[in-house]
Short mmCIF file of C-alpha atoms in Angstrom, two decimals:
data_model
loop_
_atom_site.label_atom_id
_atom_site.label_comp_id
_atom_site.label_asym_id
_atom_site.label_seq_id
_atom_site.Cartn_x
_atom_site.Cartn_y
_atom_site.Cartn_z
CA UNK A 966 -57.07 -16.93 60.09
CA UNK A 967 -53.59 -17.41 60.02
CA UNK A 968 -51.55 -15.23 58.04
CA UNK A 969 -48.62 -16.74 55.44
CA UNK A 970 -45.31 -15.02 55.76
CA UNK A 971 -44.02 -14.77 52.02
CA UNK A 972 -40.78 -14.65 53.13
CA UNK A 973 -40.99 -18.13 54.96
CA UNK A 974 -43.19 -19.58 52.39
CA UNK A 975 -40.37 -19.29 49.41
CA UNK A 976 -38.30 -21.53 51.28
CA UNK A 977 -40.73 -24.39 51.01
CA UNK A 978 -39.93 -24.49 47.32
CA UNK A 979 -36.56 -26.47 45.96
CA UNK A 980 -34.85 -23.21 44.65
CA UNK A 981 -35.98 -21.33 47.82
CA UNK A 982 -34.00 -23.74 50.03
CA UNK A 983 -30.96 -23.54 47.93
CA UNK A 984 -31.45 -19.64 48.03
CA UNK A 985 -31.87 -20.11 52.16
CA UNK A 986 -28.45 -22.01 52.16
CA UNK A 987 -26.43 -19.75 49.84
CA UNK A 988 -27.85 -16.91 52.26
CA UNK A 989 -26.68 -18.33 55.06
CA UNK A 990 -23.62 -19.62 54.13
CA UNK A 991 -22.45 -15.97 52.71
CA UNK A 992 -23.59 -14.42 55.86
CA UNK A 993 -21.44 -16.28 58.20
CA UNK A 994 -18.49 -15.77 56.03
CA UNK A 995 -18.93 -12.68 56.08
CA UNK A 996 -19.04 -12.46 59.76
CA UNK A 997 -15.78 -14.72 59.83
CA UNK A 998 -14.25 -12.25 57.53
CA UNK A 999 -15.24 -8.55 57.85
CA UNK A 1000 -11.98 -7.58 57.30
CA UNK A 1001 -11.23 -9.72 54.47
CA UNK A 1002 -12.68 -6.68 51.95
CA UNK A 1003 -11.63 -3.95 53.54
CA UNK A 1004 -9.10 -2.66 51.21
CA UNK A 1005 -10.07 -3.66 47.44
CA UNK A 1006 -7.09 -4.06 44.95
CA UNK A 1007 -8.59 -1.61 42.41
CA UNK A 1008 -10.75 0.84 44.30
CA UNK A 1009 -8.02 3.36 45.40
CA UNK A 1010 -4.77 4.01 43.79
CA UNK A 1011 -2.18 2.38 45.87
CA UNK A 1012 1.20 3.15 47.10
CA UNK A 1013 3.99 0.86 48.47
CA UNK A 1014 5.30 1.22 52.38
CA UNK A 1015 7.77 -0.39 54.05
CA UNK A 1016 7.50 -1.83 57.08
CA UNK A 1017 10.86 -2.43 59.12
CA UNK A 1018 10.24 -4.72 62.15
CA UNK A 1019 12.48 -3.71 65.27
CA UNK A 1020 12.29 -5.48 67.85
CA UNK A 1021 14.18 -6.02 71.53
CA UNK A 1022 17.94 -7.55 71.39
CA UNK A 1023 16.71 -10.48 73.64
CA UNK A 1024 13.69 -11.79 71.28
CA UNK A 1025 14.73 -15.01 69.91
CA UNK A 1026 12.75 -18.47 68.49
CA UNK A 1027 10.85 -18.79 71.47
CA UNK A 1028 8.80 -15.59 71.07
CA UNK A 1029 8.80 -15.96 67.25
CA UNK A 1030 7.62 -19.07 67.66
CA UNK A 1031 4.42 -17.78 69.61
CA UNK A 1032 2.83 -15.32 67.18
CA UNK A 1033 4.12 -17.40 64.07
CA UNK A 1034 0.13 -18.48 63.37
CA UNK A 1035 -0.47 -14.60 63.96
CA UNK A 1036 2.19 -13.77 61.03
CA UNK A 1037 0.67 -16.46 58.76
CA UNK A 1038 -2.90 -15.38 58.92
CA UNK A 1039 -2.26 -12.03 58.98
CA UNK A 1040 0.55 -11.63 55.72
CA UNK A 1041 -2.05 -14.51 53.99
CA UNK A 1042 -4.89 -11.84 54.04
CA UNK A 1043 -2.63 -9.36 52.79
CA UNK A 1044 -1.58 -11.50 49.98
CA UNK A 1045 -5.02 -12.54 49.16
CA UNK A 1046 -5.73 -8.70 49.03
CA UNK A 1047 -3.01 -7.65 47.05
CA UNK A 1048 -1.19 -5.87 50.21
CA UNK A 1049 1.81 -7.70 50.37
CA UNK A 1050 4.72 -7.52 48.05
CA UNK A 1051 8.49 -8.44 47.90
CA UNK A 1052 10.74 -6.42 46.57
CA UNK A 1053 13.99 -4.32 46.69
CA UNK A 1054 13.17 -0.87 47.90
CA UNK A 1055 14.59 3.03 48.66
CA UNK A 1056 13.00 4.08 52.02
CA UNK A 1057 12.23 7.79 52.34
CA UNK A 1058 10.26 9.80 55.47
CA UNK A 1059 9.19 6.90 58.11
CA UNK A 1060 6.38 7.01 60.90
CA UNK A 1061 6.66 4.84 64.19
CA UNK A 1062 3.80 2.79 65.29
CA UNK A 1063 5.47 1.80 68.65
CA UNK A 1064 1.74 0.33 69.81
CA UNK A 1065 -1.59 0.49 68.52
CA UNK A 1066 -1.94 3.62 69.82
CA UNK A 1067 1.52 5.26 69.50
CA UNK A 1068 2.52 7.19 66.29
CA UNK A 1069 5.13 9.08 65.73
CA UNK A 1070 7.55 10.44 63.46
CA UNK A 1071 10.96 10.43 66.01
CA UNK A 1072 13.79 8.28 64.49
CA UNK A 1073 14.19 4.81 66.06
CA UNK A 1074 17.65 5.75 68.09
CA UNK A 1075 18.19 2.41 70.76
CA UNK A 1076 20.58 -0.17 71.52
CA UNK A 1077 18.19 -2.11 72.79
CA UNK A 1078 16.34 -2.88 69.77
CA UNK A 1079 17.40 -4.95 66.24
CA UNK A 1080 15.67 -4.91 62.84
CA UNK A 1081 14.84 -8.54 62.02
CA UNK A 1082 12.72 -8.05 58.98
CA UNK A 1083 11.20 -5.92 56.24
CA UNK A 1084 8.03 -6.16 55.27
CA UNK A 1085 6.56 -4.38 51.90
CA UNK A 1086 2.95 -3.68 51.68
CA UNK A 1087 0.78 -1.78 49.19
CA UNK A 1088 -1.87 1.09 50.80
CA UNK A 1089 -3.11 4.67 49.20
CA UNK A 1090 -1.98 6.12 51.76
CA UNK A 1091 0.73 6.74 55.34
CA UNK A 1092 -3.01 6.65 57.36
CA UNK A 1093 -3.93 3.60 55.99
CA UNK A 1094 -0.06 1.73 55.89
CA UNK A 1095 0.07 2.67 59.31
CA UNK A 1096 -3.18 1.07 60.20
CA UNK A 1097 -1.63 -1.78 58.29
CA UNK A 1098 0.88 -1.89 60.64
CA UNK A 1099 -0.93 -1.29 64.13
CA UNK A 1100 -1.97 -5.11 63.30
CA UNK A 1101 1.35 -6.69 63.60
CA UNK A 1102 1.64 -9.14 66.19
CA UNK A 1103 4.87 -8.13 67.15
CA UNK A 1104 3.17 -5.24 68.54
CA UNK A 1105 2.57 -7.12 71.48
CA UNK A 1106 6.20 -8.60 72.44
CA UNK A 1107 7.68 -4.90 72.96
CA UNK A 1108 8.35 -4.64 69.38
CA UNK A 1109 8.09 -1.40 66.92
CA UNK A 1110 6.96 -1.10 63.59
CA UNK A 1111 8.43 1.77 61.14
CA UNK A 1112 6.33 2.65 58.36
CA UNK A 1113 8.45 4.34 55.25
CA UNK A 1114 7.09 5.06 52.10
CA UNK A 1115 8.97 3.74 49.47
CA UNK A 1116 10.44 6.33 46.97
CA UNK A 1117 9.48 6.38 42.77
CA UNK A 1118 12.14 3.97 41.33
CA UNK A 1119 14.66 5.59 39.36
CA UNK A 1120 13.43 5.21 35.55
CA UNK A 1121 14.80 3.02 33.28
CA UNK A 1122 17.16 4.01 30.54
CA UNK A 1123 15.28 3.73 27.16
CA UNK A 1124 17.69 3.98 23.64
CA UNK A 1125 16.43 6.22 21.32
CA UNK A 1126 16.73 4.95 17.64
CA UNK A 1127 19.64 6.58 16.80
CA UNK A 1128 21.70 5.46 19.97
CA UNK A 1129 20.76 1.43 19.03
CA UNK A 1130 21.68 2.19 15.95
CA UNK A 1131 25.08 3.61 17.59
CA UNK A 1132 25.81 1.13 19.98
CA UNK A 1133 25.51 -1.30 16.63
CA UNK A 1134 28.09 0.78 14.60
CA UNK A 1135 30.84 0.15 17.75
CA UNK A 1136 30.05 -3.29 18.02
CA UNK A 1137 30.19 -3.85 14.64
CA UNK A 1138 33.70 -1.87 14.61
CA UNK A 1139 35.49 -4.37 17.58
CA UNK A 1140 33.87 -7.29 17.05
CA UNK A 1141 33.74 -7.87 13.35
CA UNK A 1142 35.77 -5.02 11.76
CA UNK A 1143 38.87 -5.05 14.15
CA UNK A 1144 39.25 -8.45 15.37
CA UNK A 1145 38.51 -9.79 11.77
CA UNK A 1146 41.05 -7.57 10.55
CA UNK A 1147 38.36 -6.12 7.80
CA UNK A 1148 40.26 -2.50 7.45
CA UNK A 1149 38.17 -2.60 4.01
CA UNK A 1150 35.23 -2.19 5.92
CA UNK A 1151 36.20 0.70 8.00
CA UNK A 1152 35.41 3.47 5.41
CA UNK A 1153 31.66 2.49 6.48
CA UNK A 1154 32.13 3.05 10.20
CA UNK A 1155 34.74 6.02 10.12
CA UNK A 1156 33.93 9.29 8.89
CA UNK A 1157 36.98 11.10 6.56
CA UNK A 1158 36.09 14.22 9.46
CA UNK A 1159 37.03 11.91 11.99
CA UNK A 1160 40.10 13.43 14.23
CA UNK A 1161 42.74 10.73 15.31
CA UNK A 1162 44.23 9.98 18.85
CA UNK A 1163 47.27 11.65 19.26
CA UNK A 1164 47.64 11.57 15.61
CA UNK A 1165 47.83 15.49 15.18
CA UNK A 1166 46.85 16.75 11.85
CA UNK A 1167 45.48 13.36 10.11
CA UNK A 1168 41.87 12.61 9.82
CA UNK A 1169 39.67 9.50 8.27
CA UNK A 1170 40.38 6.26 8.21
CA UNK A 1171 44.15 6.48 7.72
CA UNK A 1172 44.23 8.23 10.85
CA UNK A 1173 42.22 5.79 12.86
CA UNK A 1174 43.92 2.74 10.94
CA UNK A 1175 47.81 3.99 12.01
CA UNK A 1176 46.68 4.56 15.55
CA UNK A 1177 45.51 0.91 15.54
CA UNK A 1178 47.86 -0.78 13.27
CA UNK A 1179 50.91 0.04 15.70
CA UNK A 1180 49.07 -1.65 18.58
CA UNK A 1181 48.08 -4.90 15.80
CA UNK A 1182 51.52 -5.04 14.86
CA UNK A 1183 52.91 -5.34 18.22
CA UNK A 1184 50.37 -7.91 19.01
CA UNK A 1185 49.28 -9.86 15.83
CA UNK A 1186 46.77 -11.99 17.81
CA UNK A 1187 44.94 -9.03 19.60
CA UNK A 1188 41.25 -9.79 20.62
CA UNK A 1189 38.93 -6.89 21.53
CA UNK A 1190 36.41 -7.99 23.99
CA UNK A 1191 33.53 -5.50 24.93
CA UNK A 1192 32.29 -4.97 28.56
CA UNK A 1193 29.92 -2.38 28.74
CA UNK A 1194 28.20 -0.21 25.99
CA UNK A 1195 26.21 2.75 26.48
CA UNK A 1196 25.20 5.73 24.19
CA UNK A 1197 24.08 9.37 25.56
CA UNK A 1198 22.72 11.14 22.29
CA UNK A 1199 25.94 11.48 19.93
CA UNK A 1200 28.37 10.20 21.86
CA UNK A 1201 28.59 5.96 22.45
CA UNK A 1202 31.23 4.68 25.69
CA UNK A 1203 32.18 1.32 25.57
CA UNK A 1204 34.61 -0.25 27.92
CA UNK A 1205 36.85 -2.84 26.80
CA UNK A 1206 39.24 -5.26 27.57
CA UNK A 1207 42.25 -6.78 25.01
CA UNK A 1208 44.74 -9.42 25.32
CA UNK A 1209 47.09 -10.56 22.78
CA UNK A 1210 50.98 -11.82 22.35
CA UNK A 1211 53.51 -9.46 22.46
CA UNK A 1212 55.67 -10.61 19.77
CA UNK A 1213 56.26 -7.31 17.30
CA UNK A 1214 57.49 -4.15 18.20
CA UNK A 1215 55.47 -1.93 20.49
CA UNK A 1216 56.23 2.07 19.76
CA UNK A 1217 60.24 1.31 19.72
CA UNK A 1218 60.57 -1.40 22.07
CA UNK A 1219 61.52 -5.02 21.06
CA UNK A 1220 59.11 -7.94 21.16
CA UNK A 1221 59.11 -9.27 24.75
CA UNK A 1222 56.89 -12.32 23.58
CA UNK A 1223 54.48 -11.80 26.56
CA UNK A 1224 51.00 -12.55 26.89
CA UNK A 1225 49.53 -8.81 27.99
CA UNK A 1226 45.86 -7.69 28.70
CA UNK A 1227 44.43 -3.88 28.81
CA UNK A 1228 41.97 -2.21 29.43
CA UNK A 1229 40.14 1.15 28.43
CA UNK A 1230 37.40 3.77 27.97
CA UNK A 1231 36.86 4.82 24.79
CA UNK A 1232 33.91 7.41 24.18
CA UNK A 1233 33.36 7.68 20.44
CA UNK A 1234 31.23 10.97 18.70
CA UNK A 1235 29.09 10.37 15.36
CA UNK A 1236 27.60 11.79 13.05
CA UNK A 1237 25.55 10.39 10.07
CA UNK A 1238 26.20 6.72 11.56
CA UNK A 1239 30.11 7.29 11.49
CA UNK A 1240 32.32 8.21 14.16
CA UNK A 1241 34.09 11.71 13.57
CA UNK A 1242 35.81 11.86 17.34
CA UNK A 1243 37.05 9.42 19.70
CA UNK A 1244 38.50 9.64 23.70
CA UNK A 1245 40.71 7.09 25.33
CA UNK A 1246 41.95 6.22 28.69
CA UNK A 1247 43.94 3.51 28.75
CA UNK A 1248 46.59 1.79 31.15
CA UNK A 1249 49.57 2.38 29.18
CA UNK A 1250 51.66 2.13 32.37
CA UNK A 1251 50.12 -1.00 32.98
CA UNK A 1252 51.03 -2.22 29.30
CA UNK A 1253 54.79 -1.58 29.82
CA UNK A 1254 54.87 -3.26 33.03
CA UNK A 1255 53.45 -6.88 31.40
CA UNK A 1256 56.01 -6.73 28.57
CA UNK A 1257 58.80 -5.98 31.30
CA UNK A 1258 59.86 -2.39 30.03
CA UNK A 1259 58.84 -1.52 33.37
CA UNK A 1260 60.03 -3.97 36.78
CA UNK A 1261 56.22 -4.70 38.30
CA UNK A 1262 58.27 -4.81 42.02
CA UNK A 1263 59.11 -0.58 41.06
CA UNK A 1264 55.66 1.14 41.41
CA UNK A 1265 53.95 0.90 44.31
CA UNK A 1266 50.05 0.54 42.94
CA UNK A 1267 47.19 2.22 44.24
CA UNK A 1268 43.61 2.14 43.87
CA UNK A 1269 43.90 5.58 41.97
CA UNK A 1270 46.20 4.26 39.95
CA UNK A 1271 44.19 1.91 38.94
CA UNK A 1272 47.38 -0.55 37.21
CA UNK A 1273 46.59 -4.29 36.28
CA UNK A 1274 50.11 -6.19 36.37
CA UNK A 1275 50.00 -10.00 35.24
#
């Protein structure tokens, strides 16, 4: 009597050819592709390593040319396993894979090779970017790999409440109190503690207003434009630029009817959402030169100096 093999006879069936098929097919792609799995997006926390591709000063399109196919296949599987990424990077302590079975942590000191590309790839860890790296095709065209790991990205800056609300105050103060001439509004922004520039004794708003008056009456078209506007805590910095038409009189010196720009730091202190201390750093020197007090040909400018001369 012939025995029946179970597993045989549930092939005979519809569903158990289908089943036969599937099996089939999954096992051949998985022969095709046994390295397709081998490092699973989520199953170890992953790091990112960059790989910096030297390679001899004579390789040109030729030899690029013959492991291009190589590069494609191999940077496609890393994509497709979440290996690969693109990005700009700080290196920190490398390894050299110089072949597949050369490692080493000696820096890369030739004139016979060039660094044609970086590569970024994710692994958990050097062991496993390096094996990463031992399957570069370049490998075999005399070329060397250097694994870095890349460094923790500097954080970024995140305002606290009270800095937005800061930064909103100085705004507020050049863009819609100052060049809108709204001195009315000022008593919300300034703070009767606040201590003038170069204004000795006075304090509040009169103080701040006479500092900025002389400069509006000099210039009756002045514009405020801000640059840059940070805040640290108490303290907001904004750097800004002005231009405006010389045609008043400017600390004793006649109208010269020029068209002048400057430029300056200011860091501002507040308290209670009003500013109670200010510091400038201007380019006064550069302000006397434009409205001709001072011959632009007399000064010979350098970066330290840091003069702007229209």
């Amino acid at each position: 009597m012939k025995l029946k093999n179970p597993f045989i006879e549930q092939y005979k069936t519809r569903t158990g050819l289908v089943l036969m098929v599937l099996s089939f097919s999954y096992s051949l792609f998985a022969q095709q592709r046994t390295d397709h799995f081998i490092y699973p997006l989520n199953s170890k926390k992953m790091k990112e390593y960059m790989l910096l591709i030297h390679l001899p000063l004579s390789y040109g399109a030729v030899q690029a040319s013959a492991v291009r196919e190589k590069w494609t296949a191999l940077t496609d599987q890393w994509k497709a396993n979440g290996i690969f990424v693109s990005s700009f990077v700080f290196p920190g302590e490398s390894y050299i894979v110089a072949s597949k079975d050369s490692v080493t942590q000696k820096d890369i000191v030739s004139n016979e090779l060039k660094v044609i590309s970086t590569i970024i790839i994710r692994a958990s860890d050097f062991k496993e970017a390096i094996q990463l790296a031992q399957k570069c095709p370049i490998l075999e065209q005399e070329g060397i790999v250097e694994v870095r790991e890349v460094q923790p990205r500097p954080a970024t800056k995140t305002w606290t409440a009270e800095e937005l609300i800061n930064k909103k105050i100085i705004q507020n103060l050049y863009e819609n109190i100052l060049n809108n001439r709204k001195y009315d509004l000022l008593d919300s922004v300034i703070s009767p503690d606040y201590i003038g520039i170069g204004n000795g004794e006075k304090k509040g708003v009169t103080s701040f207003l006479e500092t900025v008056q002389a400069v509006i009456n000099a210039f009756p078209d002045i514009q405020w434009h801000i640059i840059d506007l940070m805040a640290e805590g108490d303290k907001v910095v904004v750097r800004w630029t002005w231009t405006g038409t010389n045609t008043g009189n400017f600390r004793g010196i006649p109208a010269s009817n020029n068209k002048v720009t400057d430029s300056a730091i200011v860091i501002y202190q507040l308290a209670e959402g009003k500013v109670i201390n200010a510091w400038l750093q201007g380019d006064r020197l550069g302000v006397l030169m434009q409205i001709g007090v001072i011959p632009s040909d007399l000064i010979s400018t350098s970066p330290a100096q840091n003069v702007t001369a229209k």
